[in-house]
Short mmCIF file of C-alpha atoms and ligand atoms in Angstrom, two decimals:
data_model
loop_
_atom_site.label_atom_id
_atom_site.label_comp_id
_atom_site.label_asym_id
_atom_site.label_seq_id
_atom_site.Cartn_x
_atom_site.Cartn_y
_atom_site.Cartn_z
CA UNK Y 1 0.33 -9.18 14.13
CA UNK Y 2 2.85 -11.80 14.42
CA UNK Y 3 6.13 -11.57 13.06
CA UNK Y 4 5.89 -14.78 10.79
CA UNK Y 5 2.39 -13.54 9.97
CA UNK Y 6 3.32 -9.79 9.09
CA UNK Y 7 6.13 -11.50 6.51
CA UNK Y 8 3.33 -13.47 5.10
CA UNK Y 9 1.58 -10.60 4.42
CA UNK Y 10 4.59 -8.91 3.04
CA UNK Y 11 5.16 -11.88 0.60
CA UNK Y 12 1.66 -11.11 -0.79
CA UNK Y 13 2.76 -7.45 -1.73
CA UNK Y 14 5.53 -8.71 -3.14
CA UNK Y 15 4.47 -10.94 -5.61
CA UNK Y 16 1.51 -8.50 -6.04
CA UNK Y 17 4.40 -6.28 -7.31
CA UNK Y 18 5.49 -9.14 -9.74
CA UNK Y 19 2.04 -7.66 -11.98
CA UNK Y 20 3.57 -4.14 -11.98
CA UNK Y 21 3.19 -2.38 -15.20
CA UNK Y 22 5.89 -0.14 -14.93
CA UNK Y 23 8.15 0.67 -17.94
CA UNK Y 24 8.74 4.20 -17.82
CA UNK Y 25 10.46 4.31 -14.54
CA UNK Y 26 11.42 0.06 -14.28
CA UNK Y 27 10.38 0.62 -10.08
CA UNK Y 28 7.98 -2.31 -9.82
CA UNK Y 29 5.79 -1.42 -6.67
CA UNK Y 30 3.00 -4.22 -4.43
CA UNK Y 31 0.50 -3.40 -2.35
CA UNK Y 32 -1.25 -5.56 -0.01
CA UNK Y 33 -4.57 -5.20 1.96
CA UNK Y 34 -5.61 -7.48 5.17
CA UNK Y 35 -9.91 -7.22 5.33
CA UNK Y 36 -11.32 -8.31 8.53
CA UNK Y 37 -11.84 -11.80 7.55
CA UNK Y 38 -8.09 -12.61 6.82
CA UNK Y 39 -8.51 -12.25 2.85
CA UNK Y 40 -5.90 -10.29 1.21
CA UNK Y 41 -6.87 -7.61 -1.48
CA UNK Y 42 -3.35 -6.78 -3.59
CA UNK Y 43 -2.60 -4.39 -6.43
CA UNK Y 44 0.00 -3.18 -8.09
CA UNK Y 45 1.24 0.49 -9.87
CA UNK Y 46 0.25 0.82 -13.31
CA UNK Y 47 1.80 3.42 -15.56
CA UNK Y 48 0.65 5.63 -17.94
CA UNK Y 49 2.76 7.21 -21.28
CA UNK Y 50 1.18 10.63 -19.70
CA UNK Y 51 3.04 9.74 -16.66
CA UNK Y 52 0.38 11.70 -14.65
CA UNK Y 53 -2.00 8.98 -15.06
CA UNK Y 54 0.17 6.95 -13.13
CA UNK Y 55 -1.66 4.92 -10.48
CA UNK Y 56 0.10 3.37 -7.32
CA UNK Y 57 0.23 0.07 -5.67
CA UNK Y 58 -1.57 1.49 -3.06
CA UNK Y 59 -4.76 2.92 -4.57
CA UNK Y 60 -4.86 0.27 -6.86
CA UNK Y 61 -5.14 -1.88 -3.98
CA UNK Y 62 -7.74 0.15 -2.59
CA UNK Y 63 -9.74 0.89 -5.33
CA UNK Y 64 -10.07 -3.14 -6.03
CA UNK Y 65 -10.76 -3.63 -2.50
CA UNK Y 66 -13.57 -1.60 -2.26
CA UNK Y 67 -15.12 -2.26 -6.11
CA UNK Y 68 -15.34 -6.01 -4.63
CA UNK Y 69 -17.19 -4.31 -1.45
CA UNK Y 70 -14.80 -4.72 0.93
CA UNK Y 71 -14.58 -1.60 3.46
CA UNK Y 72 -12.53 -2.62 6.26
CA UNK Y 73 -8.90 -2.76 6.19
CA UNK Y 74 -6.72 -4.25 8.85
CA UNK Y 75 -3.45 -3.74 7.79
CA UNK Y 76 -1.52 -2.60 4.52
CA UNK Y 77 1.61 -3.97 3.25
CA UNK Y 78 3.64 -2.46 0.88
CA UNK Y 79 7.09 -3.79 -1.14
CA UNK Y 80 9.51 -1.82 -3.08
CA UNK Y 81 11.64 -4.57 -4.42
CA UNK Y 82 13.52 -2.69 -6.94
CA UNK Y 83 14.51 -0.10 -3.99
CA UNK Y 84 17.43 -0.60 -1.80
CA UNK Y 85 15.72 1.51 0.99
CA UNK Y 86 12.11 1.04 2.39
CA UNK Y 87 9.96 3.75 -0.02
CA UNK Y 88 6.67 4.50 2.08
CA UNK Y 89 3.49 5.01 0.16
CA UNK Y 90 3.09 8.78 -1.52
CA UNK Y 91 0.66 11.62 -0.03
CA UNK Y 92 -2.32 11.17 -2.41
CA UNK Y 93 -1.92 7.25 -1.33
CA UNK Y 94 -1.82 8.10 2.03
CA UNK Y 95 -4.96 10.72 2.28
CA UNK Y 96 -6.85 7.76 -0.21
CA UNK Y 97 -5.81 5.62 2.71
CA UNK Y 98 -7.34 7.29 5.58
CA UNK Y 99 -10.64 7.64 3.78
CA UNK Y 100 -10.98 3.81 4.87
CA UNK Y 101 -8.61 2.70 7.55
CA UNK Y 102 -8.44 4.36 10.97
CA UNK Y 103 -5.16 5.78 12.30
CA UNK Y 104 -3.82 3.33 14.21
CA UNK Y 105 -4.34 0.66 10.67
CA UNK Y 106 -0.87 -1.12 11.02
CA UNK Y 107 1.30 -0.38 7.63
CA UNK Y 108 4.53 -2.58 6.88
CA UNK Y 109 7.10 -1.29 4.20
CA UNK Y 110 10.58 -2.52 2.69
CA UNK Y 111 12.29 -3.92 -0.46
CA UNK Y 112 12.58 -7.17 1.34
CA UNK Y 113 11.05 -9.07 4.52
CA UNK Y 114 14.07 -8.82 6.49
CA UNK Y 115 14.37 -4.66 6.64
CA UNK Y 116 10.78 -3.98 6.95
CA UNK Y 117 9.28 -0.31 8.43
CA UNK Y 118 6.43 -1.20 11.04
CA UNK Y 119 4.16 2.02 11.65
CA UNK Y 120 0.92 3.41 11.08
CA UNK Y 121 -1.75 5.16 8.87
CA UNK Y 122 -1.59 7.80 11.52
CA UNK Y 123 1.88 8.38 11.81
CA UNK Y 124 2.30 8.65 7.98
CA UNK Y 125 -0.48 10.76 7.69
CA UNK Y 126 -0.59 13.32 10.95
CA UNK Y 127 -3.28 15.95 12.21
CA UNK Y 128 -5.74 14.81 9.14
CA UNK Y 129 -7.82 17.20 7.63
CA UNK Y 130 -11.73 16.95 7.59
CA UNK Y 131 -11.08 13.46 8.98
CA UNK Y 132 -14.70 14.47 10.92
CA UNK Y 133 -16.50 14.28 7.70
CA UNK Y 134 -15.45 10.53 7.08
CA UNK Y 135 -18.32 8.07 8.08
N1 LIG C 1 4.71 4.22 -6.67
C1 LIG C 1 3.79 3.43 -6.04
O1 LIG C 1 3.12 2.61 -6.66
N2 LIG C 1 3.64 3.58 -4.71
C2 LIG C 1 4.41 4.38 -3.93
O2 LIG C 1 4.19 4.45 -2.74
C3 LIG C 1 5.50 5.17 -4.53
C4 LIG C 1 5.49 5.23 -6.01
C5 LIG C 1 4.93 4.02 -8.11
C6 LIG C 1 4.46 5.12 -9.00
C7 LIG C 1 5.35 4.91 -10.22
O3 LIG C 1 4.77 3.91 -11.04
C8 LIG C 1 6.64 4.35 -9.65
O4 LIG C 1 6.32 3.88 -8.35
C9 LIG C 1 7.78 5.35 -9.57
O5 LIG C 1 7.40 6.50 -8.90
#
């Protein structure tokens, strides 16, 4: 992806974060999804009084990507702004993650879109268990 593109993409995390419910821990948290056809899926984390019930950016994302039958993901974007270091999704997000995008799946993270982390699903998520069984 291009660099004006990949901020583009960023933005839409961002504000994505903007519909954070979040007011035990105040860390508002976006999460953006490129399909194959160039539509963006976002979500953001919503919070639970159990706190356990806590669901992030990331799966939320997901989980209203593929409800709307959407499968394939290109990229994932994912913005922090409340951070003043780049957070990088959790481990449940990240196993949820490879259940649908391939390894190499491009992943962009940061509190802003000038310090952003450029990796991969595969480099978050190493030597994947049972990734055979995914179809
Ligand atoms: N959170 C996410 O949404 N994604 C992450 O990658 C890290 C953590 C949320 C969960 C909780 O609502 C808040 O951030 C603080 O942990």
């Amino acid at each position: 992806m291009e660099k004006d593109q990949i901020r583009a993409f960023y933005r839409a995390a961002l504000r994505a974060a903007e519909k954070s419910y979040s007011p035990y821990s105040h860390f508002p948290v976006g999460a953006a999804l490129l399909l194959s056809d160039g539509t963006v899926v976002t979500g953001a984390n919503i919070e639970n009084r159990s706190f356990g019930l806590t669901n992030c950016a990331e799966r939320t994302a997901v989980f209203t990507a593929i409800a709307a039958g959407h499968t394939t993901f290109k990229a994932l974007a994912i913005a922090t702004p409340r951070s003043d270091y780049p957070v990088g999704p959790c481990g449940a997000c990240r196993q949820v993650l490879t259940e649908f995008a391939p390894p190499e799946t491009p992943v962009f993270f940061g509190s802003n879109e000038d310090e952003l982390v450029s990796t991969t699903l595969g480099a978050l998520y190493p030597y994947d268990s049972l990734h055979e069984l995914v179809q």
